[in-house]
Tab-separated table of C-alpha atoms in Angstrom:
chain	number	residue	atom	x	y	z
A	1	MET	CA	0.173	-0.292	0.017
A	2	ARG	CA	0.947	3.424	-0.791
A	3	PRO	CA	1.575	5.245	2.791
A	4	THR	CA	-0.995	7.813	3.907
A	5	PRO	CA	0.838	10.963	4.353
A	6	GLY	CA	1.087	12.811	7.760
A	7	ILE	CA	-0.978	10.460	10.007
A	8	GLU	CA	1.111	8.318	12.214
A	9	GLN	CA	-0.473	4.716	12.164
A	10	ARG	CA	-0.671	4.268	15.998
A	11	ARG	CA	-3.209	4.812	18.840
A	12	ILE	CA	-2.994	7.939	20.596
A	13	LEU	CA	-5.307	8.615	23.588
A	14	ASN	CA	-4.889	12.492	24.826
A	15	THR	CA	-8.383	12.525	26.394
A	16	ALA	CA	-11.233	10.323	27.501
A	17	ILE	CA	-13.616	8.960	24.577
A	18	PRO	CA	-15.003	10.922	23.708
A	19	GLY	CA	-13.295	14.288	24.335
A	20	PRO	CA	-14.100	17.715	25.416
A	21	ARG	CA	-14.043	19.213	21.701
A	22	SER	CA	-16.195	16.337	20.507
A	23	ALA	CA	-18.678	16.487	23.272
A	24	GLU	CA	-19.003	20.252	22.273
A	25	LEU	CA	-19.965	19.488	18.761
A	26	HIS	CA	-22.034	16.758	19.793
A	27	THR	CA	-24.022	19.321	21.781
A	28	ARG	CA	-24.414	21.317	18.646
A	29	LYS	CA	-25.418	18.459	16.698
A	30	GLY	CA	-28.446	17.978	19.076
A	31	ALA	CA	-29.451	21.443	18.463
A	32	ALA	CA	-29.153	21.346	14.834
A	33	VAL	CA	-29.544	17.765	13.264
A	34	SER	CA	-32.737	15.659	13.477
A	35	GLY	CA	-33.039	13.386	16.510
A	36	GLY	CA	-33.639	10.556	13.874
A	37	VAL	CA	-29.848	10.700	12.830
A	38	SER	CA	-28.080	8.938	15.371
A	39	THR	CA	-24.458	8.548	16.215
A	40	GLY	CA	-23.007	5.142	17.469
A	41	LEU	CA	-19.838	6.512	18.657
A	42	PRO	CA	-19.723	10.850	19.381
A	43	VAL	CA	-16.127	11.205	18.344
A	44	TYR	CA	-15.732	13.789	15.689
A	45	VAL	CA	-13.143	13.202	12.909
A	46	GLU	CA	-10.815	15.682	11.351
A	47	ARG	CA	-8.324	13.518	9.734
A	48	ALA	CA	-8.130	9.850	8.648
A	49	GLY	CA	-5.892	7.475	6.998
A	50	GLY	CA	-4.474	3.806	6.726
A	51	GLY	CA	-6.369	2.261	9.782
A	52	ILE	CA	-6.470	5.608	11.972
A	53	LEU	CA	-9.302	8.169	12.462
A	54	VAL	CA	-7.972	11.209	14.061
A	55	ASP	CA	-10.371	13.354	16.012
A	56	VAL	CA	-10.773	16.860	17.013
A	57	ASP	CA	-9.131	16.386	20.461
A	58	GLY	CA	-6.007	14.937	18.983
A	59	ASN	CA	-6.998	11.273	19.787
A	60	GLN	CA	-6.042	8.487	17.220
A	61	LEU	CA	-8.416	5.564	17.122
A	62	ILE	CA	-7.735	2.153	15.263
A	63	ASP	CA	-10.724	1.767	12.790
A	64	PHE	CA	-12.500	-1.584	12.526
A	65	GLY	CA	-15.434	-0.077	10.848
A	66	SER	CA	-14.499	1.664	7.811
A	67	GLY	CA	-17.428	3.767	7.728
A	68	ILE	CA	-19.551	0.120	7.413
A	69	ALA	CA	-17.450	-1.128	4.923
A	70	VAL	CA	-16.932	1.889	2.427
A	71	THR	CA	-13.361	3.064	3.048
A	72	THR	CA	-12.001	-0.221	1.883
A	73	VAL	CA	-8.794	1.359	0.572
A	74	GLY	CA	-8.555	3.495	3.602
A	75	ASN	CA	-9.524	7.159	4.063
A	76	SER	CA	-7.632	9.577	1.876
A	77	ALA	CA	-6.138	6.857	-0.409
A	78	PRO	CA	-3.384	8.557	-2.630
A	79	ARG	CA	-4.902	7.266	-5.769
A	80	VAL	CA	-8.162	8.441	-5.001
A	81	VAL	CA	-7.132	11.823	-3.710
A	82	GLU	CA	-5.182	12.450	-6.541
A	83	ARG	CA	-7.840	11.625	-8.943
A	84	VAL	CA	-10.578	13.691	-7.056
A	85	GLN	CA	-8.452	16.687	-6.729
A	86	ALA	CA	-7.883	16.887	-10.610
A	87	GLN	CA	-11.579	16.141	-11.250
A	88	VAL	CA	-12.939	19.052	-8.757
A	89	ALA	CA	-10.327	21.371	-10.629
A	90	ASP	CA	-11.986	20.602	-14.232
A	91	PHE	CA	-15.516	20.504	-13.126
A	92	THR	CA	-17.907	18.894	-10.454
A	93	HIS	CA	-20.995	18.392	-12.033
A	94	THR	CA	-23.094	18.624	-15.661
A	95	CYS	CA	-25.498	15.878	-15.189
A	96	PHE	CA	-24.695	12.867	-17.173
A	97	MET	CA	-28.184	12.674	-18.611
A	98	VAL	CA	-27.760	16.150	-19.748
A	99	THR	CA	-24.071	16.537	-21.156
A	100	PRO	CA	-22.226	13.305	-20.400
A	101	TYR	CA	-18.490	12.512	-19.466
A	102	ALA	CA	-16.099	10.026	-19.920
A	103	GLU	CA	-15.732	9.266	-16.152
A	104	TYR	CA	-19.095	7.994	-16.061
A	105	ILE	CA	-18.317	5.621	-19.068
A	106	GLU	CA	-14.960	4.460	-17.672
A	107	VAL	CA	-16.685	3.156	-14.328
A	108	ALA	CA	-19.432	1.362	-15.929
A	109	GLU	CA	-16.746	-0.369	-18.158
A	110	ALA	CA	-14.688	-1.334	-15.230
A	111	LEU	CA	-17.971	-2.715	-13.597
A	112	ASN	CA	-18.702	-4.737	-16.538
A	113	GLU	CA	-15.125	-6.365	-16.633
A	114	LEU	CA	-14.749	-6.850	-12.808
A	115	THR	CA	-18.138	-8.285	-11.989
A	116	PRO	CA	-18.589	-12.127	-12.369
A	117	GLY	CA	-19.441	-13.535	-15.685
A	118	ASP	CA	-17.941	-12.915	-19.290
A	119	HIS	CA	-21.270	-12.205	-20.873
A	120	GLU	CA	-21.909	-8.969	-22.482
A	121	LYS	CA	-22.978	-6.445	-19.754
A	122	ARG	CA	-24.325	-2.831	-19.491
A	123	SER	CA	-23.981	-0.633	-16.096
A	124	ALA	CA	-26.084	2.335	-14.664
A	125	LEU	CA	-24.886	4.623	-12.015
A	126	PHE	CA	-26.838	6.295	-8.924
A	127	ASN	CA	-26.073	7.453	-5.601
A	128	SER	CA	-26.376	5.260	-2.701
A	129	GLY	CA	-27.004	1.203	-2.207
A	130	ALA	CA	-30.914	1.732	-1.767
A	131	GLU	CA	-31.027	3.581	-4.823
A	132	ALA	CA	-29.106	0.887	-6.687
A	133	VAL	CA	-31.380	-1.855	-5.211
A	134	GLU	CA	-34.444	0.008	-6.034
A	135	ASN	CA	-33.432	0.645	-9.594
A	136	ALA	CA	-32.540	-3.236	-10.082
A	137	VAL	CA	-36.064	-4.106	-8.873
A	138	LYS	CA	-37.319	-1.602	-11.451
A	139	ILE	CA	-35.184	-3.320	-14.277
A	140	ALA	CA	-36.102	-6.868	-13.444
A	141	ARG	CA	-39.828	-5.859	-13.208
A	142	SER	CA	-39.495	-4.107	-16.508
A	143	PHE	CA	-37.461	-7.011	-18.211
A	144	THR	CA	-39.695	-9.799	-16.829
A	145	GLY	CA	-42.976	-8.208	-16.853
A	146	ARG	CA	-43.806	-9.797	-13.628
A	147	PRO	CA	-44.401	-8.037	-10.247
A	148	ALA	CA	-43.242	-10.174	-7.367
A	149	ILE	CA	-39.704	-9.916	-5.510
A	150	VAL	CA	-38.622	-12.265	-3.097
A	151	ALA	CA	-36.100	-11.566	-0.200
A	152	PHE	CA	-34.788	-13.141	3.007
A	153	ASP	CA	-35.345	-13.302	6.633
A	154	HIS	CA	-32.344	-10.961	8.113
A	155	ALA	CA	-32.081	-9.139	4.901
A	156	TYR	CA	-30.915	-5.403	4.517
A	157	HIS	CA	-31.426	-3.753	1.324
A	158	GLY	CA	-31.633	-0.063	2.321
A	159	ARG	CA	-34.133	2.693	3.775
A	160	THR	CA	-36.256	4.213	0.985
A	161	ASN	CA	-39.666	2.694	0.956
A	162	LEU	CA	-39.199	0.076	-1.358
A	163	THR	CA	-35.954	-1.197	0.223
A	164	MET	CA	-37.544	-0.902	3.889
A	165	ALA	CA	-40.040	-3.502	2.049
A	166	LEU	CA	-37.470	-5.704	1.373
A	167	THR	CA	-35.223	-5.318	4.581
A	168	ALA	CA	-36.443	-7.643	7.449
A	169	LYS	CA	-35.728	-5.519	10.577
A	170	ASN	CA	-37.983	-3.384	11.906
A	171	MET	CA	-36.186	-1.325	14.467
A	172	PRO	CA	-34.409	0.895	13.542
A	173	TYR	CA	-35.065	0.841	10.051
A	174	LYS	CA	-38.810	0.429	9.331
A	175	HIS	CA	-40.759	1.255	12.654
A	176	ARG	CA	-43.754	3.720	11.866
A	177	PHE	CA	-42.519	4.244	8.408
A	178	GLY	CA	-44.844	2.140	6.747
A	179	PRO	CA	-47.152	1.295	4.501
A	180	PHE	CA	-44.433	-0.156	2.234
A	181	ALA	CA	-44.171	-1.166	-1.379
A	182	SER	CA	-46.250	-4.097	-2.522
A	183	GLU	CA	-45.478	-7.248	-3.877
A	184	ILE	CA	-42.598	-8.167	-1.882
A	185	TYR	CA	-42.404	-11.708	-0.396
A	186	ARG	CA	-40.266	-13.139	2.323
A	187	VAL	CA	-38.768	-16.604	2.970
A	188	PRO	CA	-36.360	-18.180	5.510
A	189	ALA	CA	-32.445	-17.375	5.342
A	190	ALA	CA	-30.220	-20.324	5.431
A	191	TYR	CA	-28.588	-19.090	8.612
A	192	PRO	CA	-26.422	-22.349	9.779
A	193	TYR	CA	-25.763	-21.093	13.491
A	194	ARG	CA	-29.663	-20.764	14.146
A	195	TRP	CA	-31.075	-23.455	11.964
A	196	PRO	CA	-33.645	-25.545	14.009
A	197	THR	CA	-32.055	-28.758	12.916
A	198	GLY	CA	-28.759	-27.714	13.076
A	199	PRO	CA	-25.932	-26.280	10.418
A	200	ASP	CA	-25.768	-29.789	8.461
A	201	THR	CA	-29.238	-29.749	7.464
A	202	CYS	CA	-29.365	-26.260	6.905
A	203	ALA	CA	-28.929	-25.820	3.133
A	204	ASP	CA	-31.068	-28.572	2.168
A	205	GLU	CA	-34.074	-27.680	4.250
A	206	ALA	CA	-33.721	-23.903	3.866
A	207	PHE	CA	-33.805	-24.341	-0.175
A	208	GLU	CA	-36.670	-26.449	0.176
A	209	LEU	CA	-38.434	-24.125	2.061
A	210	LEU	CA	-37.892	-21.391	-0.534
A	211	VAL	CA	-38.995	-23.314	-3.275
A	212	SER	CA	-42.283	-24.368	-1.594
A	213	GLN	CA	-42.833	-21.190	0.101
A	214	LEU	CA	-42.603	-19.309	-3.199
A	215	HIS	CA	-44.323	-21.776	-5.121
A	216	ALA	CA	-47.671	-21.896	-2.750
A	217	GLN	CA	-47.595	-18.191	-1.904
A	218	VAL	CA	-46.245	-16.445	-5.075
A	219	GLY	CA	-46.013	-18.439	-8.161
A	220	GLU	CA	-42.908	-18.933	-10.177
A	221	GLU	CA	-44.774	-17.297	-13.214
A	222	ASN	CA	-45.421	-13.768	-11.030
A	223	THR	CA	-41.755	-13.831	-9.617
A	224	ALA	CA	-39.662	-11.326	-11.169
A	225	ALA	CA	-36.677	-12.029	-8.957
A	226	VAL	CA	-34.847	-13.264	-6.062
A	227	ILE	CA	-32.615	-10.657	-4.105
A	228	ILE	CA	-30.128	-12.089	-1.993
A	229	GLU	CA	-26.582	-10.830	-0.081
A	230	PRO	CA	-24.135	-13.641	-0.710
A	231	ILE	CA	-23.164	-12.831	3.062
A	232	GLN	CA	-25.979	-11.020	5.151
A	233	GLY	CA	-24.558	-7.712	6.126
A	234	GLU	CA	-26.876	-5.912	8.688
A	235	GLY	CA	-28.621	-9.143	9.493
A	236	GLY	CA	-25.704	-10.437	11.389
A	237	PHE	CA	-22.605	-11.320	8.595
A	238	ILE	CA	-24.529	-14.546	8.098
A	239	VAL	CA	-22.469	-16.754	5.952
A	240	PRO	CA	-24.900	-19.047	3.879
A	241	PRO	CA	-23.695	-23.101	4.110
A	242	PRO	CA	-21.831	-24.141	1.221
A	243	GLY	CA	-23.488	-24.652	-2.161
A	244	TYR	CA	-26.788	-22.870	-0.940
A	245	VAL	CA	-26.582	-19.710	-3.094
A	246	GLU	CA	-25.389	-21.788	-6.276
A	247	ARG	CA	-28.674	-24.144	-5.804
A	248	VAL	CA	-30.697	-20.766	-5.218
A	249	ALA	CA	-29.111	-19.307	-8.411
A	250	ASN	CA	-29.661	-22.471	-10.576
A	251	TRP	CA	-33.354	-22.737	-9.413
A	252	CYS	CA	-33.975	-19.369	-10.358
A	253	ARG	CA	-32.245	-19.789	-13.957
A	254	ALA	CA	-34.631	-22.913	-14.465
A	255	ASN	CA	-37.787	-20.955	-13.675
A	256	ASP	CA	-36.694	-17.603	-15.765
A	257	ILE	CA	-36.513	-15.768	-12.516
A	258	LEU	CA	-33.934	-13.129	-12.229
A	259	LEU	CA	-31.185	-13.405	-9.461
A	260	ILE	CA	-30.218	-9.951	-7.996
A	261	ALA	CA	-26.930	-10.090	-5.829
A	262	ASP	CA	-26.824	-7.435	-3.473
A	263	GLU	CA	-22.997	-6.848	-2.789
A	264	ILE	CA	-23.260	-3.539	-1.637
A	265	GLN	CA	-21.417	-4.455	1.757
A	266	THR	CA	-19.374	-7.625	0.276
A	267	GLY	CA	-17.974	-6.135	-3.036
A	268	PHE	CA	-14.759	-4.575	-3.762
A	269	CYS	CA	-12.386	-7.008	-2.331
A	270	ARG	CA	-13.856	-7.059	1.185
A	271	THR	CA	-14.595	-10.782	1.302
A	272	GLY	CA	-11.491	-11.987	-0.324
A	273	ASP	CA	-12.720	-11.856	-3.912
A	274	TRP	CA	-13.610	-8.996	-6.063
A	275	PHE	CA	-17.417	-9.946	-5.354
A	276	ALA	CA	-18.431	-12.550	-2.880
A	277	SER	CA	-20.325	-14.147	-5.546
A	278	GLU	CA	-17.290	-15.502	-6.868
A	279	HIS	CA	-16.792	-17.644	-3.723
A	280	GLU	CA	-20.359	-18.786	-4.385
A	281	ARG	CA	-19.752	-19.802	-7.835
A	282	ILE	CA	-22.720	-17.625	-9.133
A	283	VAL	CA	-23.020	-15.350	-11.823
A	284	PRO	CA	-26.031	-13.039	-11.198
A	285	ASP	CA	-28.436	-11.643	-13.465
A	286	LEU	CA	-28.040	-8.217	-11.740
A	287	ILE	CA	-25.727	-7.168	-9.229
A	288	THR	CA	-25.846	-3.952	-6.781
A	289	THR	CA	-22.804	-2.138	-5.758
A	290	ALA	CA	-22.148	0.701	-3.554
A	291	LYS	CA	-19.998	1.322	-0.470
A	292	GLY	CA	-16.344	0.508	-1.290
A	293	ILE	CA	-16.877	1.382	-4.825
A	294	ALA	CA	-15.474	4.948	-4.668
A	295	GLY	CA	-13.085	5.387	-1.474
A	296	GLY	CA	-15.846	7.104	0.794
A	297	LEU	CA	-17.563	9.273	-2.367
A	298	PRO	CA	-21.273	8.664	-2.815
A	299	LEU	CA	-21.596	6.465	-5.722
A	300	ALA	CA	-23.309	3.199	-6.341
A	301	GLY	CA	-24.340	0.879	-9.526
A	302	VAL	CA	-26.529	-1.924	-11.022
A	303	THR	CA	-24.526	-3.921	-13.442
A	304	GLY	CA	-26.330	-6.876	-15.320
A	305	ARG	CA	-26.819	-8.818	-18.526
A	306	ALA	CA	-26.990	-6.614	-21.386
A	307	GLU	CA	-30.452	-7.714	-22.530
A	308	VAL	CA	-31.812	-7.158	-19.227
A	309	MET	CA	-30.362	-3.584	-18.704
A	310	ASP	CA	-31.245	-2.802	-21.865
A	311	ALA	CA	-34.990	-3.639	-21.493
A	312	VAL	CA	-35.603	-0.295	-19.765
A	313	HIS	CA	-37.263	2.508	-21.887
A	314	GLY	CA	-34.660	5.258	-22.683
A	315	GLY	CA	-35.120	7.900	-19.823
A	316	GLY	CA	-36.356	5.275	-17.526
A	317	LEU	CA	-32.906	5.244	-15.434
A	318	GLY	CA	-31.004	7.878	-13.921
A	319	GLY	CA	-31.008	10.925	-11.462
A	320	THR	CA	-29.580	14.378	-11.310
A	321	TYR	CA	-26.551	13.382	-9.453
A	322	GLY	CA	-26.065	9.680	-10.427
A	323	GLY	CA	-22.475	8.889	-11.469
A	324	ASN	CA	-21.351	12.441	-10.479
A	325	PRO	CA	-17.885	13.005	-12.189
A	326	VAL	CA	-16.017	13.692	-8.966
A	327	ALA	CA	-17.493	10.395	-7.352
A	328	CYS	CA	-16.554	8.717	-10.661
A	329	ALA	CA	-12.732	9.886	-10.405
A	330	ALA	CA	-13.036	8.549	-7.058
A	331	ALA	CA	-13.956	5.084	-8.071
A	332	LEU	CA	-11.440	4.847	-10.700
A	333	GLY	CA	-8.760	5.776	-8.146
A	334	ALA	CA	-10.142	3.370	-5.782
A	335	ILE	CA	-10.346	0.240	-8.226
A	336	GLU	CA	-6.573	1.261	-9.181
A	337	THR	CA	-5.708	0.962	-5.717
A	338	MET	CA	-7.552	-2.478	-5.392
A	339	LYS	CA	-5.742	-3.990	-8.233
A	340	ALA	CA	-2.225	-2.262	-7.799
A	341	ASP	CA	-2.258	-3.627	-4.375
A	342	ASP	CA	-3.920	-6.803	-4.597
A	343	LEU	CA	-6.406	-5.796	-1.917
A	344	ALA	CA	-8.480	-9.188	-2.491
A	345	ARG	CA	-5.426	-10.715	-1.293
A	346	ARG	CA	-5.084	-8.329	1.605
A	347	ALA	CA	-8.667	-9.365	2.644
A	348	ARG	CA	-7.655	-13.134	3.000
A	349	ASP	CA	-4.722	-12.368	5.060
A	350	ILE	CA	-6.675	-10.364	7.471
A	351	GLU	CA	-8.793	-13.176	7.769
A	352	ALA	CA	-5.833	-15.597	8.488
A	353	LEU	CA	-4.615	-12.993	11.203
A	354	VAL	CA	-8.013	-12.229	12.670
A	355	VAL	CA	-10.108	-15.695	12.675
A	356	PRO	CA	-7.705	-17.496	14.963
A	357	ARG	CA	-7.804	-14.786	17.541
A	358	LEU	CA	-11.504	-14.606	17.311
A	359	ARG	CA	-11.747	-18.488	17.923
A	360	ARG	CA	-9.327	-18.202	20.956
A	361	LEU	CA	-11.316	-15.613	22.228
A	362	ALA	CA	-14.676	-17.666	22.163
A	363	ASP	CA	-12.744	-20.448	23.673
A	364	LYS	CA	-12.214	-18.312	26.801
A	365	HIS	CA	-15.544	-16.762	26.513
A	366	PRO	CA	-18.733	-18.816	26.021
A	367	ALA	CA	-20.698	-16.033	25.472
A	368	ILE	CA	-19.434	-16.041	22.172
A	369	GLY	CA	-21.510	-18.262	20.340
A	370	ASP	CA	-20.236	-18.002	16.923
A	371	VAL	CA	-17.426	-16.784	14.995
A	372	ARG	CA	-18.035	-16.145	11.324
A	373	GLY	CA	-17.529	-14.200	7.903
A	374	ARG	CA	-14.890	-14.090	5.218
A	375	GLY	CA	-12.013	-11.843	4.257
A	376	ALA	CA	-11.978	-8.455	5.937
A	377	MET	CA	-15.961	-8.776	6.849
A	378	LEU	CA	-15.732	-10.861	10.027
A	379	ALA	CA	-18.101	-10.976	13.265
A	380	ILE	CA	-18.989	-12.616	16.303
A	381	GLU	CA	-22.251	-13.547	17.782
A	382	LEU	CA	-22.865	-13.223	21.614
A	383	VAL	CA	-25.235	-15.235	23.318
A	384	THR	CA	-26.475	-16.154	26.931
A	385	GLY	CA	-27.095	-19.014	29.286
A	386	PRO	CA	-25.513	-22.144	29.091
A	387	GLY	CA	-26.261	-25.152	26.631
A	388	PRO	CA	-27.995	-24.838	23.311
A	389	ALA	CA	-30.395	-21.948	23.866
A	390	LYS	CA	-28.468	-19.613	21.875
A	391	THR	CA	-30.298	-16.878	23.618
A	392	PRO	CA	-29.250	-13.033	21.838
A	393	ASP	CA	-27.540	-11.161	24.136
A	394	PRO	CA	-27.701	-7.338	22.848
A	395	ALA	CA	-26.830	-6.077	26.316
A	396	LEU	CA	-23.357	-7.483	26.654
A	397	THR	CA	-22.818	-6.702	23.239
A	398	ALA	CA	-23.237	-2.961	23.832
A	399	LYS	CA	-21.055	-3.431	26.869
A	400	VAL	CA	-18.171	-5.044	24.848
A	401	ASN	CA	-18.522	-2.232	22.029
A	402	GLN	CA	-18.432	0.539	24.643
A	403	ALA	CA	-15.503	-0.799	26.254
A	404	CYS	CA	-13.761	-0.758	22.894
A	405	HIS	CA	-14.840	2.694	22.017
A	406	ALA	CA	-13.515	3.892	25.172
A	407	ALA	CA	-10.081	2.281	24.657
A	408	GLY	CA	-9.943	3.924	21.182
A	409	LEU	CA	-11.155	0.989	18.830
A	410	VAL	CA	-14.055	1.858	16.524
A	411	THR	CA	-16.418	-1.385	16.252
A	412	LEU	CA	-19.817	-1.757	14.970
A	413	THR	CA	-22.844	-3.830	16.325
A	414	ALA	CA	-25.177	-5.847	13.755
A	415	GLY	CA	-27.625	-8.363	13.797
A	416	THR	CA	-31.531	-8.901	13.555
A	417	TYR	CA	-31.161	-9.387	17.494
A	418	GLY	CA	-28.515	-6.567	18.000
A	419	ASN	CA	-26.129	-9.094	19.420
A	420	VAL	CA	-23.576	-9.576	16.741
A	421	LEU	CA	-19.920	-7.305	16.812
A	422	ARG	CA	-18.973	-6.915	13.254
A	423	PHE	CA	-15.430	-6.136	12.253
A	424	LEU	CA	-14.677	-4.380	9.069
A	425	PRO	CA	-11.087	-2.839	8.992
A	426	PRO	CA	-9.836	-0.855	5.922
A	427	LEU	CA	-7.578	-2.989	4.047
A	428	SER	CA	-5.101	-0.395	4.008
A	429	ILE	CA	-4.717	-1.054	7.951
A	430	PRO	CA	-0.973	-2.168	8.982
A	431	GLU	CA	-0.901	-5.452	10.557
A	432	GLU	CA	0.241	-3.974	13.975
A	433	LEU	CA	-2.826	-1.907	14.151
A	434	LEU	CA	-5.070	-4.963	13.594
A	435	THR	CA	-3.281	-7.003	16.511
A	436	GLU	CA	-3.433	-4.155	18.728
A	437	GLY	CA	-7.194	-3.821	18.173
A	438	LEU	CA	-7.502	-7.414	18.930
A	439	ASP	CA	-5.834	-6.960	21.864
A	440	ILE	CA	-8.429	-4.083	23.022
A	441	LEU	CA	-11.096	-6.366	22.013
A	442	GLU	CA	-9.879	-9.401	24.282
A	443	GLN	CA	-9.488	-6.594	27.019
A	444	ALA	CA	-12.900	-5.342	26.740
A	445	PHE	CA	-14.446	-8.852	26.909
A	446	THR	CA	-12.330	-9.416	30.217
A	447	GLU	CA	-14.022	-6.077	31.605
A	448	SER	CA	-17.440	-6.900	30.306
A	449	VAL	CA	-18.392	-10.410	31.017
């Protein structure tokens, strides 16, 4: 990795977390920003790079969150910064639908090249992951002429009205925001740790339930698409059992149902491949991307089979800011960094370092019921009580999370039951910071359990 200029890659705690200047800003936030916009860790950042966040009090925190899997190449990655600075100097916006520009085309070409499959593809660019998912649904319905979309338990696909309908969790995403979009149907997710008859039967039984419920409740001939996260993100980093996703893909193809892979959190080297679909040996009809695509700038995409993407009438896709030239420049810099630094391999190296430490931690603390994930998308699920009850323990999860924050480690929670700690370090993080962060996590368990 090219070094991040000016930010020493070490943890420094000058004050309590949060410090006095952060506390002052947080008071101002309360007076200026909607209370519906919450903050997990009220530490206000003024600089960041590599694996470090520098706050306004001069504290340097180790970053195990990457802005929720966004700064995969690190904050202020040099190639991203260089391309963005050059683009800002040229122009910031024209609207691609009015007077287009080459950067949009270059990002679309990169997505067509990098996403799974060697078939002819097309891409369209948007602003956010939710917007990409919503447009993928529009495209699927336009191509098939069918209304129904099938999603899974524990799924998360966004916060717009349609994507809230696809999302499985009520609080905080859906509570009191309905009614939601229609023709959305839900089937059980293949969740090995919590499958009633055990992980060994999960793939077969979950697949049989999908087929039988969809046939009975929806009808294959009414179904436009099945949307699936190859690893479920906000639902708790749920890794499906081997072969399950491939069986779903094959069944969709046999029934002329499109498969949409939501790779917004898993994409762009995060799981040790460019896209998690590669590990599952599937070629989605449509794939949605965002988060890690542009080094922190707002950009998203839908990429798919040319005949599917071109089925939409002219003017049916677009938006004022979609594929903004500055965001496109950032994406080109981020993709260049991923290629030059082989960040897919780096994600696998992170897994090799972190997973054994998490498993040793689980051996010491029975509250850790499951260690799972892939690449640099890893998690532990916390439970309470002896034996096989697997009762979720969101209180302990919050306690450990807060202890990590107080010690200068940025961690995130997740999971339908609020009992998952997830780890999403930037792939630019130095190994010594990974090790120190894991030491802090271990100490947080010692203090909290």
